[in-house]
mmCIF file of N, CA and C in Angstrom:
data_model
loop_
_atom_site.group_PDB
_atom_site.id
_atom_site.type_symbol
_atom_site.label_atom_id
_atom_site.label_comp_id
_atom_site.label_asym_id
_atom_site.label_seq_id
_atom_site.Cartn_x
_atom_site.Cartn_y
_atom_site.Cartn_z
ATOM 1 N N GLN A 1 37.475 45.177 19.498
ATOM 2 C CA GLN A 1 38.305 44.095 19.716
ATOM 3 C C GLN A 1 37.601 42.804 18.963
ATOM 4 N N VAL A 2 39.240 42.091 18.493
ATOM 5 C CA VAL A 2 38.849 41.532 17.483
ATOM 6 C C VAL A 2 38.376 39.854 17.985
ATOM 7 N N GLN A 3 37.717 39.401 17.027
ATOM 8 C CA GLN A 3 36.576 38.070 17.271
ATOM 9 C C GLN A 3 37.747 37.584 16.335
ATOM 10 N N VAL A 4 38.172 36.205 17.150
ATOM 11 C CA VAL A 4 38.693 34.627 15.914
ATOM 12 C C VAL A 4 37.413 34.299 15.449
ATOM 13 N N VAL A 5 37.430 33.763 14.893
ATOM 14 C CA VAL A 5 36.500 32.372 13.731
ATOM 15 C C VAL A 5 37.219 31.531 13.564
ATOM 16 N N GLU A 6 36.990 30.403 13.342
ATOM 17 C CA GLU A 6 37.650 29.454 12.427
ATOM 18 C C GLU A 6 36.964 28.159 12.110
ATOM 19 N N SER A 7 37.198 28.232 11.268
ATOM 20 C CA SER A 7 36.395 26.824 10.348
ATOM 21 C C SER A 7 37.204 26.135 9.693
ATOM 22 N N GLY A 8 36.645 25.078 9.129
ATOM 23 C CA GLY A 8 37.237 24.138 7.917
ATOM 24 C C GLY A 8 37.041 22.459 8.557
ATOM 25 N N GLY A 9 37.153 22.728 10.138
ATOM 26 C CA GLY A 9 36.960 20.770 10.455
ATOM 27 C C GLY A 9 35.797 19.900 10.244
ATOM 28 N N GLY A 10 36.131 18.307 10.537
ATOM 29 C CA GLY A 10 35.259 17.908 9.939
ATOM 30 C C GLY A 10 35.464 16.860 10.362
ATOM 31 N N LEU A 11 35.452 15.857 9.471
ATOM 32 C CA LEU A 11 35.771 14.190 9.611
ATOM 33 C C LEU A 11 36.212 13.338 8.176
ATOM 34 N N VAL A 12 37.416 13.027 9.574
ATOM 35 C CA VAL A 12 39.053 12.390 8.237
ATOM 36 C C VAL A 12 38.769 11.285 8.609
ATOM 37 N N GLN A 13 39.251 10.255 7.366
ATOM 38 C CA GLN A 13 40.156 9.118 7.930
ATOM 39 C C GLN A 13 41.159 8.789 7.749
ATOM 40 N N ALA A 14 42.037 8.180 8.952
ATOM 41 C CA ALA A 14 43.967 8.099 9.486
ATOM 42 C C ALA A 14 44.540 8.309 7.837
ATOM 43 N N GLY A 15 45.550 9.403 7.617
ATOM 44 C CA GLY A 15 46.423 9.407 6.649
ATOM 45 C C GLY A 15 45.992 10.677 5.872
ATOM 46 N N GLY A 16 44.406 10.774 5.896
ATOM 47 C CA GLY A 16 43.484 12.270 5.135
ATOM 48 C C GLY A 16 44.693 13.453 5.575
ATOM 49 N N SER A 17 43.970 15.084 4.914
ATOM 50 C CA SER A 17 43.891 16.041 4.844
ATOM 51 C C SER A 17 43.020 16.861 5.744
ATOM 52 N N LEU A 18 43.323 17.695 6.361
ATOM 53 C CA LEU A 18 42.569 19.249 6.277
ATOM 54 C C LEU A 18 42.816 20.276 6.374
ATOM 55 N N ARG A 19 41.926 21.005 6.099
ATOM 56 C CA ARG A 19 42.658 23.079 5.866
ATOM 57 C C ARG A 19 41.999 24.111 7.198
ATOM 58 N N LEU A 20 42.118 24.091 8.107
ATOM 59 C CA LEU A 20 41.920 25.001 8.709
ATOM 60 C C LEU A 20 41.964 26.470 8.471
ATOM 61 N N SER A 21 41.050 27.257 8.345
ATOM 62 C CA SER A 21 40.813 28.677 8.434
ATOM 63 C C SER A 21 40.478 29.191 10.143
ATOM 64 N N CYS A 22 41.473 30.190 9.740
ATOM 65 C CA CYS A 22 40.786 31.882 11.681
ATOM 66 C C CYS A 22 40.903 33.125 10.598
ATOM 67 N N ALA A 23 39.718 33.527 11.134
ATOM 68 C CA ALA A 23 39.954 34.744 10.478
ATOM 69 C C ALA A 23 39.218 36.128 11.611
ATOM 70 N N ALA A 24 39.629 37.209 11.022
ATOM 71 C CA ALA A 24 39.155 38.136 12.027
ATOM 72 C C ALA A 24 38.137 38.893 12.113
ATOM 73 N N SER A 25 37.009 39.144 12.631
ATOM 74 C CA SER A 25 35.827 40.112 12.928
ATOM 75 C C SER A 25 36.610 41.236 13.822
ATOM 76 N N GLY A 26 35.839 42.004 13.644
ATOM 77 C CA GLY A 26 35.362 43.360 14.477
ATOM 78 C C GLY A 26 36.748 43.946 14.576
ATOM 79 N N GLY A 27 37.962 43.725 13.771
ATOM 80 C CA GLY A 27 39.256 44.661 13.254
ATOM 81 C C GLY A 27 39.998 43.731 12.745
ATOM 82 N N THR A 28 41.782 43.310 13.348
ATOM 83 C CA THR A 28 42.606 43.177 12.558
ATOM 84 C C THR A 28 44.042 42.018 12.774
ATOM 85 N N PHE A 29 44.103 41.117 12.684
ATOM 86 C CA PHE A 29 45.244 40.612 13.669
ATOM 87 C C PHE A 29 46.439 40.056 12.699
ATOM 88 N N SER A 30 46.269 41.459 11.686
ATOM 89 C CA SER A 30 47.669 41.226 11.286
ATOM 90 C C SER A 30 48.644 41.746 11.621
ATOM 91 N N PRO A 31 48.648 42.073 12.996
ATOM 92 C CA PRO A 31 50.004 42.447 13.868
ATOM 93 C C PRO A 31 50.552 41.405 14.573
ATOM 94 N N TYR A 32 50.314 40.893 14.708
ATOM 95 C CA TYR A 32 49.762 39.591 15.750
ATOM 96 C C TYR A 32 50.588 37.757 15.480
ATOM 97 N N THR A 33 51.191 37.621 16.681
ATOM 98 C CA THR A 33 51.459 36.211 16.558
ATOM 99 C C THR A 33 50.325 35.401 16.459
ATOM 100 N N MET A 34 49.783 34.759 15.282
ATOM 101 C CA MET A 34 48.501 33.529 16.381
ATOM 102 C C MET A 34 48.678 32.354 15.887
ATOM 103 N N GLY A 35 48.227 31.556 17.284
ATOM 104 C CA GLY A 35 48.459 30.303 17.732
ATOM 105 C C GLY A 35 47.356 29.826 17.108
ATOM 106 N N TRP A 36 47.913 28.216 17.196
ATOM 107 C CA TRP A 36 46.112 27.347 17.198
ATOM 108 C C TRP A 36 47.036 25.811 18.609
ATOM 109 N N PHE A 37 46.020 25.781 19.201
ATOM 110 C CA PHE A 37 46.018 24.663 19.782
ATOM 111 C C PHE A 37 44.516 24.001 20.202
ATOM 112 N N ARG A 38 44.568 22.813 20.746
ATOM 113 C CA ARG A 38 44.079 21.871 20.271
ATOM 114 C C ARG A 38 43.401 21.531 22.262
ATOM 115 N N GLN A 39 42.708 21.039 21.926
ATOM 116 C CA GLN A 39 41.708 20.257 23.147
ATOM 117 C C GLN A 39 40.628 19.201 22.399
ATOM 118 N N ALA A 40 41.559 17.529 23.165
ATOM 119 C CA ALA A 40 40.717 16.538 23.536
ATOM 120 C C ALA A 40 40.165 16.482 24.283
ATOM 121 N N PRO A 41 39.060 15.317 24.450
ATOM 122 C CA PRO A 41 38.080 14.999 25.423
ATOM 123 C C PRO A 41 39.062 15.014 26.639
ATOM 124 N N GLY A 42 39.065 15.438 27.733
ATOM 125 C CA GLY A 42 39.288 15.016 29.221
ATOM 126 C C GLY A 42 41.094 15.509 29.449
ATOM 127 N N GLN A 43 41.688 15.872 27.876
ATOM 128 C CA GLN A 43 42.591 16.648 28.145
ATOM 129 C C GLN A 43 42.558 17.797 28.113
ATOM 130 N N GLU A 44 43.499 17.795 29.062
ATOM 131 C CA GLU A 44 44.020 19.961 28.560
ATOM 132 C C GLU A 44 44.470 20.248 26.915
ATOM 133 N N ARG A 45 44.287 21.287 26.851
ATOM 134 C CA ARG A 45 44.804 22.686 25.843
ATOM 135 C C ARG A 45 46.189 21.964 25.617
ATOM 136 N N GLU A 46 46.312 21.550 24.110
ATOM 137 C CA GLU A 46 47.840 21.797 24.105
ATOM 138 C C GLU A 46 48.486 22.771 22.732
ATOM 139 N N PHE A 47 49.066 23.419 22.586
ATOM 140 C CA PHE A 47 49.900 24.113 21.681
ATOM 141 C C PHE A 47 49.737 23.324 20.718
ATOM 142 N N VAL A 48 49.397 23.343 19.900
ATOM 143 C CA VAL A 48 49.783 22.936 17.995
ATOM 144 C C VAL A 48 51.088 23.723 17.204
ATOM 145 N N ALA A 49 50.316 24.750 17.432
ATOM 146 C CA ALA A 49 51.670 25.697 15.561
ATOM 147 C C ALA A 49 51.537 27.571 16.117
ATOM 148 N N ALA A 50 51.889 27.993 16.293
ATOM 149 C CA ALA A 50 52.198 29.409 16.128
ATOM 150 C C ALA A 50 52.927 30.177 14.259
ATOM 151 N N ILE A 51 52.479 31.478 14.734
ATOM 152 C CA ILE A 51 53.526 32.262 13.762
ATOM 153 C C ILE A 51 53.477 33.603 13.645
ATOM 154 N N SER A 52 54.679 34.694 13.449
ATOM 155 C CA SER A 52 54.936 36.199 13.902
ATOM 156 C C SER A 52 54.090 36.551 12.910
ATOM 157 N N TRP A 53 53.913 37.942 13.206
ATOM 158 C CA TRP A 53 53.031 38.551 12.154
ATOM 159 C C TRP A 53 53.643 38.495 11.091
ATOM 160 N N SER A 54 54.568 37.917 10.902
ATOM 161 C CA SER A 54 55.146 38.758 9.564
ATOM 162 C C SER A 54 55.371 36.884 8.327
ATOM 163 N N GLY A 55 54.957 36.251 9.605
ATOM 164 C CA GLY A 55 55.346 35.066 8.857
ATOM 165 C C GLY A 55 56.490 34.556 8.684
ATOM 166 N N ARG A 56 57.556 35.635 9.522
ATOM 167 C CA ARG A 56 58.966 35.169 9.433
ATOM 168 C C ARG A 56 59.374 33.968 9.886
ATOM 169 N N ASN A 57 58.844 33.999 11.428
ATOM 170 C CA ASN A 57 58.691 33.006 12.642
ATOM 171 C C ASN A 57 58.224 31.444 12.658
ATOM 172 N N THR A 58 57.887 30.691 13.164
ATOM 173 C CA THR A 58 56.721 29.740 13.194
ATOM 174 C C THR A 58 57.695 28.597 14.680
ATOM 175 N N ASN A 59 56.312 28.137 15.279
ATOM 176 C CA ASN A 59 57.047 26.979 16.257
ATOM 177 C C ASN A 59 55.903 26.046 15.650
ATOM 178 N N TYR A 60 55.769 24.998 16.507
ATOM 179 C CA TYR A 60 55.316 23.653 15.917
ATOM 180 C C TYR A 60 55.626 22.442 17.423
ATOM 181 N N ALA A 61 54.216 21.855 17.442
ATOM 182 C CA ALA A 61 54.802 20.785 18.753
ATOM 183 C C ALA A 61 54.711 19.179 18.185
ATOM 184 N N ASN A 62 55.839 19.025 19.177
ATOM 185 C CA ASN A 62 56.947 18.027 17.922
ATOM 186 C C ASN A 62 55.691 17.269 17.566
ATOM 187 N N SER A 63 54.528 16.606 18.445
ATOM 188 C CA SER A 63 53.917 16.093 17.316
ATOM 189 C C SER A 63 53.032 16.390 16.413
ATOM 190 N N VAL A 64 53.760 17.076 15.529
ATOM 191 C CA VAL A 64 53.162 17.721 14.702
ATOM 192 C C VAL A 64 53.791 18.069 13.733
ATOM 193 N N LYS A 65 54.963 18.430 14.128
ATOM 194 C CA LYS A 65 55.974 18.598 12.786
ATOM 195 C C LYS A 65 56.153 17.614 11.497
ATOM 196 N N GLY A 66 56.514 18.502 10.308
ATOM 197 C CA GLY A 66 56.668 17.475 10.115
ATOM 198 C C GLY A 66 55.677 17.124 8.870
ATOM 199 N N ARG A 67 54.521 16.962 9.620
ATOM 200 C CA ARG A 67 53.103 16.864 9.211
ATOM 201 C C ARG A 67 52.310 18.350 8.707
ATOM 202 N N PHE A 68 51.994 18.805 10.044
ATOM 203 C CA PHE A 68 51.349 20.387 9.824
ATOM 204 C C PHE A 68 52.060 21.823 9.297
ATOM 205 N N THR A 69 51.294 22.490 8.526
ATOM 206 C CA THR A 69 52.261 23.686 8.374
ATOM 207 C C THR A 69 50.943 24.651 8.554
ATOM 208 N N ILE A 70 51.861 25.795 9.606
ATOM 209 C CA ILE A 70 51.180 27.451 9.607
ATOM 210 C C ILE A 70 51.580 28.113 8.587
ATOM 211 N N SER A 71 50.076 28.943 7.990
ATOM 212 C CA SER A 71 51.008 30.446 7.004
ATOM 213 C C SER A 71 49.466 30.880 7.986
ATOM 214 N N ARG A 72 50.197 32.307 6.664
ATOM 215 C CA ARG A 72 49.171 33.589 7.085
ATOM 216 C C ARG A 72 49.361 33.872 5.253
ATOM 217 N N ASP A 73 47.616 35.255 5.592
ATOM 218 C CA ASP A 73 47.389 35.788 4.956
ATOM 219 C C ASP A 73 47.135 37.109 5.495
ATOM 220 N N ASN A 74 47.743 37.961 5.912
ATOM 221 C CA ASN A 74 47.496 39.029 6.451
ATOM 222 C C ASN A 74 47.048 39.581 5.333
ATOM 223 N N ALA A 75 46.646 40.404 4.497
ATOM 224 C CA ALA A 75 45.569 41.505 3.803
ATOM 225 C C ALA A 75 44.915 40.584 3.294
ATOM 226 N N LYS A 76 44.473 39.047 3.710
ATOM 227 C CA LYS A 76 43.188 38.493 4.105
ATOM 228 C C LYS A 76 41.827 38.263 5.294
ATOM 229 N N ASN A 77 43.449 38.430 5.974
ATOM 230 C CA ASN A 77 43.615 38.907 7.809
ATOM 231 C C ASN A 77 43.021 36.993 8.202
ATOM 232 N N THR A 78 43.421 36.223 7.396
ATOM 233 C CA THR A 78 43.283 34.631 7.758
ATOM 234 C C THR A 78 44.130 34.570 7.971
ATOM 235 N N VAL A 79 44.481 32.839 9.090
ATOM 236 C CA VAL A 79 45.518 32.561 9.491
ATOM 237 C C VAL A 79 44.887 31.085 8.720
ATOM 238 N N TYR A 80 45.911 29.917 8.708
ATOM 239 C CA TYR A 80 45.630 29.001 8.787
ATOM 240 C C TYR A 80 46.512 27.999 8.575
ATOM 241 N N LEU A 81 45.939 26.490 8.867
ATOM 242 C CA LEU A 81 45.961 25.147 9.334
ATOM 243 C C LEU A 81 45.831 24.037 8.265
ATOM 244 N N GLN A 82 47.398 23.895 7.927
ATOM 245 C CA GLN A 82 47.195 22.821 7.024
ATOM 246 C C GLN A 82 47.443 21.321 7.712
ATOM 247 N N MET A 83 47.261 20.529 7.366
ATOM 248 C CA MET A 83 47.050 19.488 8.474
ATOM 249 C C MET A 83 46.943 18.238 7.968
ATOM 250 N N ASN A 84 48.613 17.174 7.294
ATOM 251 C CA ASN A 84 48.491 16.514 6.481
ATOM 252 C C ASN A 84 48.832 14.905 7.538
ATOM 253 N N SER A 85 48.951 13.988 6.706
ATOM 254 C CA SER A 85 48.784 12.744 7.722
ATOM 255 C C SER A 85 48.184 12.625 9.067
ATOM 256 N N LEU A 86 46.734 13.196 9.137
ATOM 257 C CA LEU A 86 46.527 12.991 9.907
ATOM 258 C C LEU A 86 46.119 11.375 10.627
ATOM 259 N N LYS A 87 46.610 11.479 12.052
ATOM 260 C CA LYS A 87 46.353 10.030 13.416
ATOM 261 C C LYS A 87 44.691 10.841 14.199
ATOM 262 N N PRO A 88 44.357 9.556 14.299
ATOM 263 C CA PRO A 88 43.303 9.801 15.491
ATOM 264 C C PRO A 88 43.691 10.286 16.025
ATOM 265 N N GLU A 89 45.000 10.436 16.813
ATOM 266 C CA GLU A 89 45.254 11.177 17.981
ATOM 267 C C GLU A 89 45.318 12.403 17.339
ATOM 268 N N ASP A 90 45.080 13.021 16.835
ATOM 269 C CA ASP A 90 44.794 14.821 16.588
ATOM 270 C C ASP A 90 43.472 15.314 16.676
ATOM 271 N N THR A 91 43.013 14.080 16.614
ATOM 272 C CA THR A 91 41.529 14.288 17.119
ATOM 273 C C THR A 91 40.809 15.441 18.146
ATOM 274 N N ALA A 92 40.755 16.268 18.343
ATOM 275 C CA ALA A 92 40.399 17.566 19.092
ATOM 276 C C ALA A 92 39.578 18.124 18.209
ATOM 277 N N VAL A 93 39.192 19.244 19.319
ATOM 278 C CA VAL A 93 38.961 20.866 19.290
ATOM 279 C C VAL A 93 39.851 21.638 18.969
ATOM 280 N N TYR A 94 39.980 22.103 17.742
ATOM 281 C CA TYR A 94 41.126 23.188 17.565
ATOM 282 C C TYR A 94 40.620 24.302 17.835
ATOM 283 N N VAL A 95 41.633 24.974 18.621
ATOM 284 C CA VAL A 95 40.848 26.914 18.463
ATOM 285 C C VAL A 95 42.127 27.659 17.374
ATOM 286 N N CYS A 96 41.676 28.210 17.791
ATOM 287 C CA CYS A 96 42.858 29.371 16.661
ATOM 288 C C CYS A 96 42.677 30.911 18.034
ATOM 289 N N ALA A 97 44.092 31.507 17.872
ATOM 290 C CA ALA A 97 44.459 32.729 19.423
ATOM 291 C C ALA A 97 45.223 33.573 18.926
ATOM 292 N N ALA A 98 45.031 34.791 19.116
ATOM 293 C CA ALA A 98 45.687 36.125 18.291
ATOM 294 C C ALA A 98 46.405 36.478 19.889
ATOM 295 N N ASP A 99 47.681 37.046 19.926
ATOM 296 C CA ASP A 99 48.533 36.721 21.123
ATOM 297 C C ASP A 99 48.393 38.395 21.668
ATOM 298 N N GLY A 100 48.329 39.254 20.891
ATOM 299 C CA GLY A 100 47.595 40.944 21.219
ATOM 300 C C GLY A 100 49.062 41.977 21.118
ATOM 301 N N THR A 101 50.129 41.265 20.250
ATOM 302 C CA THR A 101 51.143 41.879 21.086
ATOM 303 C C THR A 101 51.874 42.490 19.469
ATOM 304 N N THR A 102 51.271 43.840 19.651
ATOM 305 C CA THR A 102 51.444 44.181 18.072
ATOM 306 C C THR A 102 53.381 43.896 17.371
ATOM 307 N N GLY A 103 53.902 43.290 16.429
ATOM 308 C CA GLY A 103 54.882 43.675 15.219
ATOM 309 C C GLY A 103 55.287 42.550 16.658
ATOM 310 N N SER A 104 55.631 41.807 17.037
ATOM 311 C CA SER A 104 56.356 40.518 17.810
ATOM 312 C C SER A 104 56.179 39.794 17.331
ATOM 313 N N HIS A 105 57.846 39.401 16.785
ATOM 314 C CA HIS A 105 58.251 37.874 16.171
ATOM 315 C C HIS A 105 58.323 36.825 17.022
ATOM 316 N N TYR A 106 58.132 36.585 18.403
ATOM 317 C CA TYR A 106 58.247 35.474 19.252
ATOM 318 C C TYR A 106 56.790 34.670 19.259
ATOM 319 N N VAL A 107 57.212 33.701 19.222
ATOM 320 C CA VAL A 107 56.282 32.345 18.860
ATOM 321 C C VAL A 107 56.251 31.841 20.161
ATOM 322 N N SER A 108 55.229 32.273 21.145
ATOM 323 C CA SER A 108 54.573 31.359 22.633
ATOM 324 C C SER A 108 54.356 30.188 22.226
ATOM 325 N N ASP A 109 54.776 28.940 23.287
ATOM 326 C CA ASP A 109 53.737 28.332 22.691
ATOM 327 C C ASP A 109 52.618 27.896 24.165
ATOM 328 N N GLN A 110 52.741 28.794 25.461
ATOM 329 C CA GLN A 110 51.518 29.058 26.053
ATOM 330 C C GLN A 110 50.942 29.845 26.013
ATOM 331 N N ALA A 111 49.795 29.534 26.183
ATOM 332 C CA ALA A 111 48.137 29.450 26.144
ATOM 333 C C ALA A 111 47.596 31.148 26.718
ATOM 334 N N TYR A 112 48.258 31.386 27.876
ATOM 335 C CA TYR A 112 48.753 32.219 29.120
ATOM 336 C C TYR A 112 48.724 33.429 28.593
ATOM 337 N N GLU A 113 49.624 33.350 27.301
ATOM 338 C CA GLU A 113 50.421 34.411 26.398
ATOM 339 C C GLU A 113 49.830 34.900 25.143
ATOM 340 N N TYR A 114 48.486 34.655 24.859
ATOM 341 C CA TYR A 114 47.666 34.851 24.164
ATOM 342 C C TYR A 114 46.020 35.572 24.394
ATOM 343 N N SER A 115 45.640 36.856 24.267
ATOM 344 C CA SER A 115 44.755 37.209 24.803
ATOM 345 C C SER A 115 43.349 37.578 23.862
ATOM 346 N N TYR A 116 43.475 36.541 22.875
ATOM 347 C CA TYR A 116 42.027 36.578 21.750
ATOM 348 C C TYR A 116 41.793 35.464 21.250
ATOM 349 N N TRP A 117 40.728 34.743 21.860
ATOM 350 C CA TRP A 117 39.973 32.717 21.507
ATOM 351 C C TRP A 117 39.018 33.162 20.403
ATOM 352 N N GLY A 118 39.101 32.066 19.270
ATOM 353 C CA GLY A 118 38.264 31.670 19.270
ATOM 354 C C GLY A 118 37.133 30.843 19.986
ATOM 355 N N GLN A 119 36.487 30.329 18.880
ATOM 356 C CA GLN A 119 35.493 28.804 20.299
ATOM 357 C C GLN A 119 35.816 28.152 19.146
ATOM 358 N N GLY A 120 36.816 27.469 17.958
ATOM 359 C CA GLY A 120 37.133 25.853 17.744
ATOM 360 C C GLY A 120 36.679 25.595 16.941
ATOM 361 N N THR A 121 36.796 24.393 16.093
ATOM 362 C CA THR A 121 37.289 23.585 15.710
ATOM 363 C C THR A 121 36.724 22.405 15.371
ATOM 364 N N GLN A 122 35.919 21.308 15.237
ATOM 365 C CA GLN A 122 36.211 20.136 15.519
ATOM 366 C C GLN A 122 36.537 19.477 14.393
ATOM 367 N N VAL A 123 37.454 18.540 14.832
ATOM 368 C CA VAL A 123 38.342 17.427 13.642
ATOM 369 C C VAL A 123 38.261 16.707 14.307
ATOM 370 N N THR A 124 37.815 15.337 14.209
ATOM 371 C CA THR A 124 37.312 14.079 13.900
ATOM 372 C C THR A 124 38.365 13.291 13.076
ATOM 373 N N VAL A 125 39.023 12.231 13.061
ATOM 374 C CA VAL A 125 40.454 10.876 12.327
ATOM 375 C C VAL A 125 39.747 10.625 12.865
ATOM 376 N N SER A 126 39.321 9.528 12.211
ATOM 377 C CA SER A 126 38.861 7.930 11.955
ATOM 378 C C SER A 126 39.585 7.222 11.957
ATOM 379 N N SER A 127 39.879 6.348 12.333
ATOM 380 C CA SER A 127 41.298 5.268 11.640
ATOM 381 C C SER A 127 40.615 4.115 10.964
#
């Protein structure tokens, strides 16, 4: 079973940048659509971005369009989330997920479509 491990979170000032990484262990997620979600304290989990297995299709939440970029390197079994122009409202635990469907170009923004989830990495943006 694929295990998903995130890294790269931290504390950054507003306007700064961070790059999150999501790596697979115990298997590969190169055939799967990958997504990033986030959850702030007291709030529901929300979709951030997704990328199809080939990288051909991407999908972004309106709140991060133009600021965040999702990418992947299947040779390294890693997915990235480059976050620029960070705002205090981006503060949350960011969680990576794999949809478990081989070869799909569908980039869902629905959490129930994803089968494998990491533990998350904390991102804190100070004002």
